[in-house]
Tab-separated table of C-alpha atoms in Angstrom:
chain	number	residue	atom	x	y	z
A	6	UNK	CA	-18.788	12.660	84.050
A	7	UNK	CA	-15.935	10.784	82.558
A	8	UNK	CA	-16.346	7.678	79.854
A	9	UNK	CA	-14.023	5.060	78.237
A	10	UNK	CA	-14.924	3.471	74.912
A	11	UNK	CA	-13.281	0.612	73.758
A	12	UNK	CA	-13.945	-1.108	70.437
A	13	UNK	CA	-14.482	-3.033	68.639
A	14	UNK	CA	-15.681	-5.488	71.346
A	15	UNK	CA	-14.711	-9.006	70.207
A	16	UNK	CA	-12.183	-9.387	67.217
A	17	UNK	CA	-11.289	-12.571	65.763
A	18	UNK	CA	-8.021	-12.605	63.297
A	19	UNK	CA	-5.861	-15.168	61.728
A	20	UNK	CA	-2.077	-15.252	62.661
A	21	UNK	CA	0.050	-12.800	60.981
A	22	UNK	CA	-2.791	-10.153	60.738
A	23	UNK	CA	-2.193	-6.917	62.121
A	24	UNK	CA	-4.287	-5.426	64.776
A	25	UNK	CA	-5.376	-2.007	65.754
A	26	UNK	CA	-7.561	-1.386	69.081
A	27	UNK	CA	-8.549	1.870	69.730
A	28	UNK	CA	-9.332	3.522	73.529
A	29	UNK	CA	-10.722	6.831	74.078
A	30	UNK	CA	-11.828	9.143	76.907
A	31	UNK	CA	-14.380	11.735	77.149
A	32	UNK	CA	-14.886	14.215	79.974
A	33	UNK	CA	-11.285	14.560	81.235
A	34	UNK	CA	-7.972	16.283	79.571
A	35	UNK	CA	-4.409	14.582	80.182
A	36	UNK	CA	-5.453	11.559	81.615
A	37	UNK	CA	-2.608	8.814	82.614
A	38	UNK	CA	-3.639	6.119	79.905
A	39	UNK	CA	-3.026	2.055	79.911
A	40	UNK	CA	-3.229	-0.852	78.104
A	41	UNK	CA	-3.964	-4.108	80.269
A	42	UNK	CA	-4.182	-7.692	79.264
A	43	UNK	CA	-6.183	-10.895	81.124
A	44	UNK	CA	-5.150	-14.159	79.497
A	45	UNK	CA	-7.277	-16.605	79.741
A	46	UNK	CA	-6.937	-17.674	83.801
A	47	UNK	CA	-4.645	-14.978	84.809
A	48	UNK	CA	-4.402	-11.437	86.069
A	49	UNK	CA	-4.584	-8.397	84.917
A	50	UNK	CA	-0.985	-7.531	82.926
A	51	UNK	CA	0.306	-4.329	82.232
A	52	UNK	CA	1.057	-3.686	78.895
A	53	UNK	CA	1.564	-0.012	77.996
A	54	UNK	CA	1.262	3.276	79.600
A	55	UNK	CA	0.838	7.127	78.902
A	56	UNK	CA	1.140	10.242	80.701
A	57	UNK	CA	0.710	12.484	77.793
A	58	UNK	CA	0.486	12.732	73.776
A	59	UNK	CA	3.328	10.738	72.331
A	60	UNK	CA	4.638	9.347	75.658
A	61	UNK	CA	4.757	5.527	75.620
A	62	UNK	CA	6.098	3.060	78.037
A	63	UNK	CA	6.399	-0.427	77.698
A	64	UNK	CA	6.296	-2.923	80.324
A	65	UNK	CA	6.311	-6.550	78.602
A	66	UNK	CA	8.803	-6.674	75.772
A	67	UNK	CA	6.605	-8.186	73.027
A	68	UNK	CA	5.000	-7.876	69.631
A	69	UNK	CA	2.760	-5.304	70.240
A	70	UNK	CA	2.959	-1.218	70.002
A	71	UNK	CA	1.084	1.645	71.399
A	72	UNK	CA	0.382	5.187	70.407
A	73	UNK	CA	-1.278	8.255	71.796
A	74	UNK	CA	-1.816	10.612	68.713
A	75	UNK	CA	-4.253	12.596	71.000
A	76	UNK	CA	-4.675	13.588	74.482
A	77	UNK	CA	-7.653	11.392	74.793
A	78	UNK	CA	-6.861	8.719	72.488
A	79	UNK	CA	-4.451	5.481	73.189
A	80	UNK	CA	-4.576	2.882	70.237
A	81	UNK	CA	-2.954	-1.057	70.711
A	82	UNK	CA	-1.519	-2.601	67.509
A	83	UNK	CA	0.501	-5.117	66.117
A	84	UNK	CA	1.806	-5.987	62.692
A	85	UNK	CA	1.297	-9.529	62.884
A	86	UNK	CA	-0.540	-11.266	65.023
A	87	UNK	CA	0.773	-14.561	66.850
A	88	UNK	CA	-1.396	-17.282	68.871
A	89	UNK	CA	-0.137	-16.447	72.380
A	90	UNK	CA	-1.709	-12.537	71.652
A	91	UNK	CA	-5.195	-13.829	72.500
A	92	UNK	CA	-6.653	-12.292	75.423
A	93	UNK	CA	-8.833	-9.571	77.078
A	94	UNK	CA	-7.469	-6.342	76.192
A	95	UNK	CA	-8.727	-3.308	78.530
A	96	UNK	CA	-8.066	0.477	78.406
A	97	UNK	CA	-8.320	2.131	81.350
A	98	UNK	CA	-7.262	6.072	82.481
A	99	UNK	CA	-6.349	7.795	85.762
A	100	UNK	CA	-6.659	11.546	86.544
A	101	UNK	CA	-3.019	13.172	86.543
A	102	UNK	CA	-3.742	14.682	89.635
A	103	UNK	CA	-2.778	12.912	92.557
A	104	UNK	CA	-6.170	10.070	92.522
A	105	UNK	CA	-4.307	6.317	92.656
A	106	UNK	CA	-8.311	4.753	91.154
A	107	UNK	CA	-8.052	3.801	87.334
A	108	UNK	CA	-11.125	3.231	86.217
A	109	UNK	CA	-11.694	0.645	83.082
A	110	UNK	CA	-13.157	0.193	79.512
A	111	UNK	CA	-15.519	-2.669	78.617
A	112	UNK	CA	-12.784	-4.608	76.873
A	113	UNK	CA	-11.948	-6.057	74.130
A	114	UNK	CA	-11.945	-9.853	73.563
A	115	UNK	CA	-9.229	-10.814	70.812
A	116	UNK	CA	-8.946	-14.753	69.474
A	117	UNK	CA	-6.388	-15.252	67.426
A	118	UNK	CA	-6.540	-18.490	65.472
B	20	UNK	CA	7.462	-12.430	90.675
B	21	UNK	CA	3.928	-11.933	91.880
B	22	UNK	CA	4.468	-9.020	94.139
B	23	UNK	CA	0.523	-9.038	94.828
B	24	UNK	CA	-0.770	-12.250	95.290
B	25	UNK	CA	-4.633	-13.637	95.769
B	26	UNK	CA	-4.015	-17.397	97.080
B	27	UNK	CA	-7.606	-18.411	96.762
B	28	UNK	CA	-8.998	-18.312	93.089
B	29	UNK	CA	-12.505	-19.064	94.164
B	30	UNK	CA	-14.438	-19.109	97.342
B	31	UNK	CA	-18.249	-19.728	97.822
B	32	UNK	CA	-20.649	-18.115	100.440
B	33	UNK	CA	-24.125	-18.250	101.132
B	34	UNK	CA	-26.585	-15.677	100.566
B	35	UNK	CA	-26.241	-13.059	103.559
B	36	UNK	CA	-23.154	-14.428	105.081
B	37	UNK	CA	-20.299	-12.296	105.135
B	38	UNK	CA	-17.707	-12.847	102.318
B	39	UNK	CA	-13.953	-12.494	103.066
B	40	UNK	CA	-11.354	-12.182	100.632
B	41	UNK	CA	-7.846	-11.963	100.837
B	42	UNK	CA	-4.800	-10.623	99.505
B	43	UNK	CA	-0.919	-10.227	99.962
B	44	UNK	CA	1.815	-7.916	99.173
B	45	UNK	CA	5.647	-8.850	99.042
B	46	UNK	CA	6.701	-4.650	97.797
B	47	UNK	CA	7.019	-2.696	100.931
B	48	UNK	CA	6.800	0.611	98.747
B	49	UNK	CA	3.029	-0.219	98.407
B	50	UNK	CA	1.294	2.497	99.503
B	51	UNK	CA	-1.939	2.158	98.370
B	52	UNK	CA	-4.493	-0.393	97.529
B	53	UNK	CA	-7.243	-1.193	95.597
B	54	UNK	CA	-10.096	-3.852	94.679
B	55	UNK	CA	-11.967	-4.160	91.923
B	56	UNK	CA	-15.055	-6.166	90.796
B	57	UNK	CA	-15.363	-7.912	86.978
B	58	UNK	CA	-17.605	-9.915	85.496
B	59	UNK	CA	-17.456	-11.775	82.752
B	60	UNK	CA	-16.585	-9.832	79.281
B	61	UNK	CA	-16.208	-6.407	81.005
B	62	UNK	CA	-14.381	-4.021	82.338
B	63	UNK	CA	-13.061	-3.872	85.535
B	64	UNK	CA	-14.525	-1.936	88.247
B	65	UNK	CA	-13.388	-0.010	91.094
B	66	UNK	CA	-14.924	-0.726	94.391
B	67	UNK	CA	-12.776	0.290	97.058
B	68	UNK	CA	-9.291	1.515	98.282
B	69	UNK	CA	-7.133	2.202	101.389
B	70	UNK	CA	-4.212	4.034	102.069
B	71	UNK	CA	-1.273	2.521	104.275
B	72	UNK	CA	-1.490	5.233	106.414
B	73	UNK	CA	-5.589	3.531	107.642
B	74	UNK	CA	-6.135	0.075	109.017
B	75	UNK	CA	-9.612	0.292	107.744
B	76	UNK	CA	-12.126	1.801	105.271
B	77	UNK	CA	-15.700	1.015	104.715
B	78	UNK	CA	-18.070	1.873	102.296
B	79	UNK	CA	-21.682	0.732	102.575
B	80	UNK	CA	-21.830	-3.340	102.712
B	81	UNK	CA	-17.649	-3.195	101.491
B	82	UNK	CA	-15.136	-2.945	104.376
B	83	UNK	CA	-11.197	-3.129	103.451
B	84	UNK	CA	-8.538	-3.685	106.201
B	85	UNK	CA	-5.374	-3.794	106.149
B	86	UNK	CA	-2.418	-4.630	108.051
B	87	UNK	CA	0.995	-3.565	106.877
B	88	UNK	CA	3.080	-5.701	109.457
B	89	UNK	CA	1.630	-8.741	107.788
B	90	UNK	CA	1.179	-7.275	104.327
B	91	UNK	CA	-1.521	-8.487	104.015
B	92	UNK	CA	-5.649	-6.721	103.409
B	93	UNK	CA	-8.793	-8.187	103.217
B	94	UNK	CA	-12.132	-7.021	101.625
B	95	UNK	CA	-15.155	-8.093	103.481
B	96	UNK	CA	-18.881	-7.850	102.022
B	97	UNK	CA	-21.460	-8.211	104.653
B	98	UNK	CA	-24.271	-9.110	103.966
B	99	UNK	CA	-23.083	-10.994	100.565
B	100	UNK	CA	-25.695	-11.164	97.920
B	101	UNK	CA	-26.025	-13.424	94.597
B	102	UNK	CA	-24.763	-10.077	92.739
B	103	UNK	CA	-21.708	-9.663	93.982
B	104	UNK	CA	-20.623	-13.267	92.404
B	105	UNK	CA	-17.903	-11.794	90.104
B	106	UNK	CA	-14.125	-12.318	89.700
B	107	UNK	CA	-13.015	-9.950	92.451
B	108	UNK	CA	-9.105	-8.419	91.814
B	109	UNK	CA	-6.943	-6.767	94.753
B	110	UNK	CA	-4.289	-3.999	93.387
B	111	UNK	CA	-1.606	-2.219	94.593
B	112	UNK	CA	0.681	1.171	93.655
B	113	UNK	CA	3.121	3.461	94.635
B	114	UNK	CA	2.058	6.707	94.892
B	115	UNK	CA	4.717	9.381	93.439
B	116	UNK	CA	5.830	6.664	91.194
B	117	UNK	CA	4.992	8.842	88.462
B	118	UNK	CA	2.793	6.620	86.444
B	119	UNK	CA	0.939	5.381	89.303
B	120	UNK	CA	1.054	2.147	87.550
B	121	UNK	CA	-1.153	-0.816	89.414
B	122	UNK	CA	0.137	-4.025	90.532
B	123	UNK	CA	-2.869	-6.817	90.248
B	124	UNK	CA	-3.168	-10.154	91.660
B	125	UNK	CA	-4.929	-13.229	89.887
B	126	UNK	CA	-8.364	-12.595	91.341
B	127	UNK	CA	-10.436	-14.514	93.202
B	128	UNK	CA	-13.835	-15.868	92.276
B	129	UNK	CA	-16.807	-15.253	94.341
B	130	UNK	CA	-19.468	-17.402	93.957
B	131	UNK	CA	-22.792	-16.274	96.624
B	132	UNK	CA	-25.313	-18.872	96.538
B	133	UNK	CA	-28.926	-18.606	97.123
């Protein structure tokens, strides 16, 4: 069966810090990955998305990057941090076959102060 | 633009009443829908879908309908139980459109009662 492991689960970083999140997947190959965020009150926002190693698209212009180095691997940074970045960051993957279900990390919970 | 949009952000039901939720789509490309379940600190989870080309699908105490004149579905949990209190999220995609990237709405809190 197929897992998603987020970590760390709760970060707390000053402004201007960088950030690194990392997502990965075990028990699928060439999964569709994506990076959501819930702000405090609001949806769920689509942040980045990948349908393969070193394929990144980018949905809200903003401060923050994404990178696939490996098939099963989808990492969130930043290079500074700013206040409005706190949130609920999820990871979540989708089999590149045809299934419309993404299924979800645990999350991770991000204050920036 | 909220293309998917949940109107009610909480709603409270007693325990073993049936729970209604709704949700509404302005993209006429939707094709396919989704709902998910969340509590608090976690992930997401999937609990049901339906493609445009149903009016209905049901899975154990979960039935989704939907209605593509109106564009407009509902999730309905019969009986409800203090459990299935949780943020509850309605989603919608495109399928083809090569990501298969998911449109969400705000949620909508369910709160069963006792």
């Amino acid at each position: 069966s197929q897992t998603i492991h987020q970590w760390p689960a709760t970060l707390v970083q000053p402004v201007g810090s960088p950030l690194s999140l990392e997502c990965t997947v075990e028990g699928t190959s060439n999964p569709n990955l994506y990076w959501y965020r819930q702000a405090a009150g609001r949806g769920l926002q689509l942040l980045f998305y990948s349908v393969g190693i070193g394929q990144i698209s980018s949905e809200v212009p903003q401060n923050l990057s994404a990178s696939r180095p490996q098939d099963r691997q989808f990492i969130l940074s930043s290079k500074k941090l700013l206040l409005s970045d706190s949130g609920f960051y999820l990871c979540a993957w989708r089999l590149d076959r045809g299934w419309n279900e993404q299924f979800f990390g645990p999350g991770t919970r991000l204050t920036v102060l | 633009d909220q293309q998917v949009k949940q109107n009610s952000p909480s709603l409270s039901v007693q325990e073993g009443r049936i729970s209604i939720l709704n949700c509404d789509y302005t993209n006429s490309m939707f094709d396919y829908f989704l709902w998910y379940k969340k509590y608090p600190a976690e992930g997401p989870t999937f609990l049901i879908s339906i493609s445009s080309i149903k009016d209905k699908n049901e899975d154990g105490r979960f039935t989704v309908f939907l209605n593509k004149s109106a564009k407009h579905l509902s999730l309905h949990i019969v009986p409800s139980q203090p459990g299935d209190s949780a943020v509850y999220f309605c989603a919608a995609t495109r399928s083809g459109a090569g990501s298969y990237q998911l449109t969400f709405g705000k949620g909508t809190k369910l709160s069963v009662i006792p």
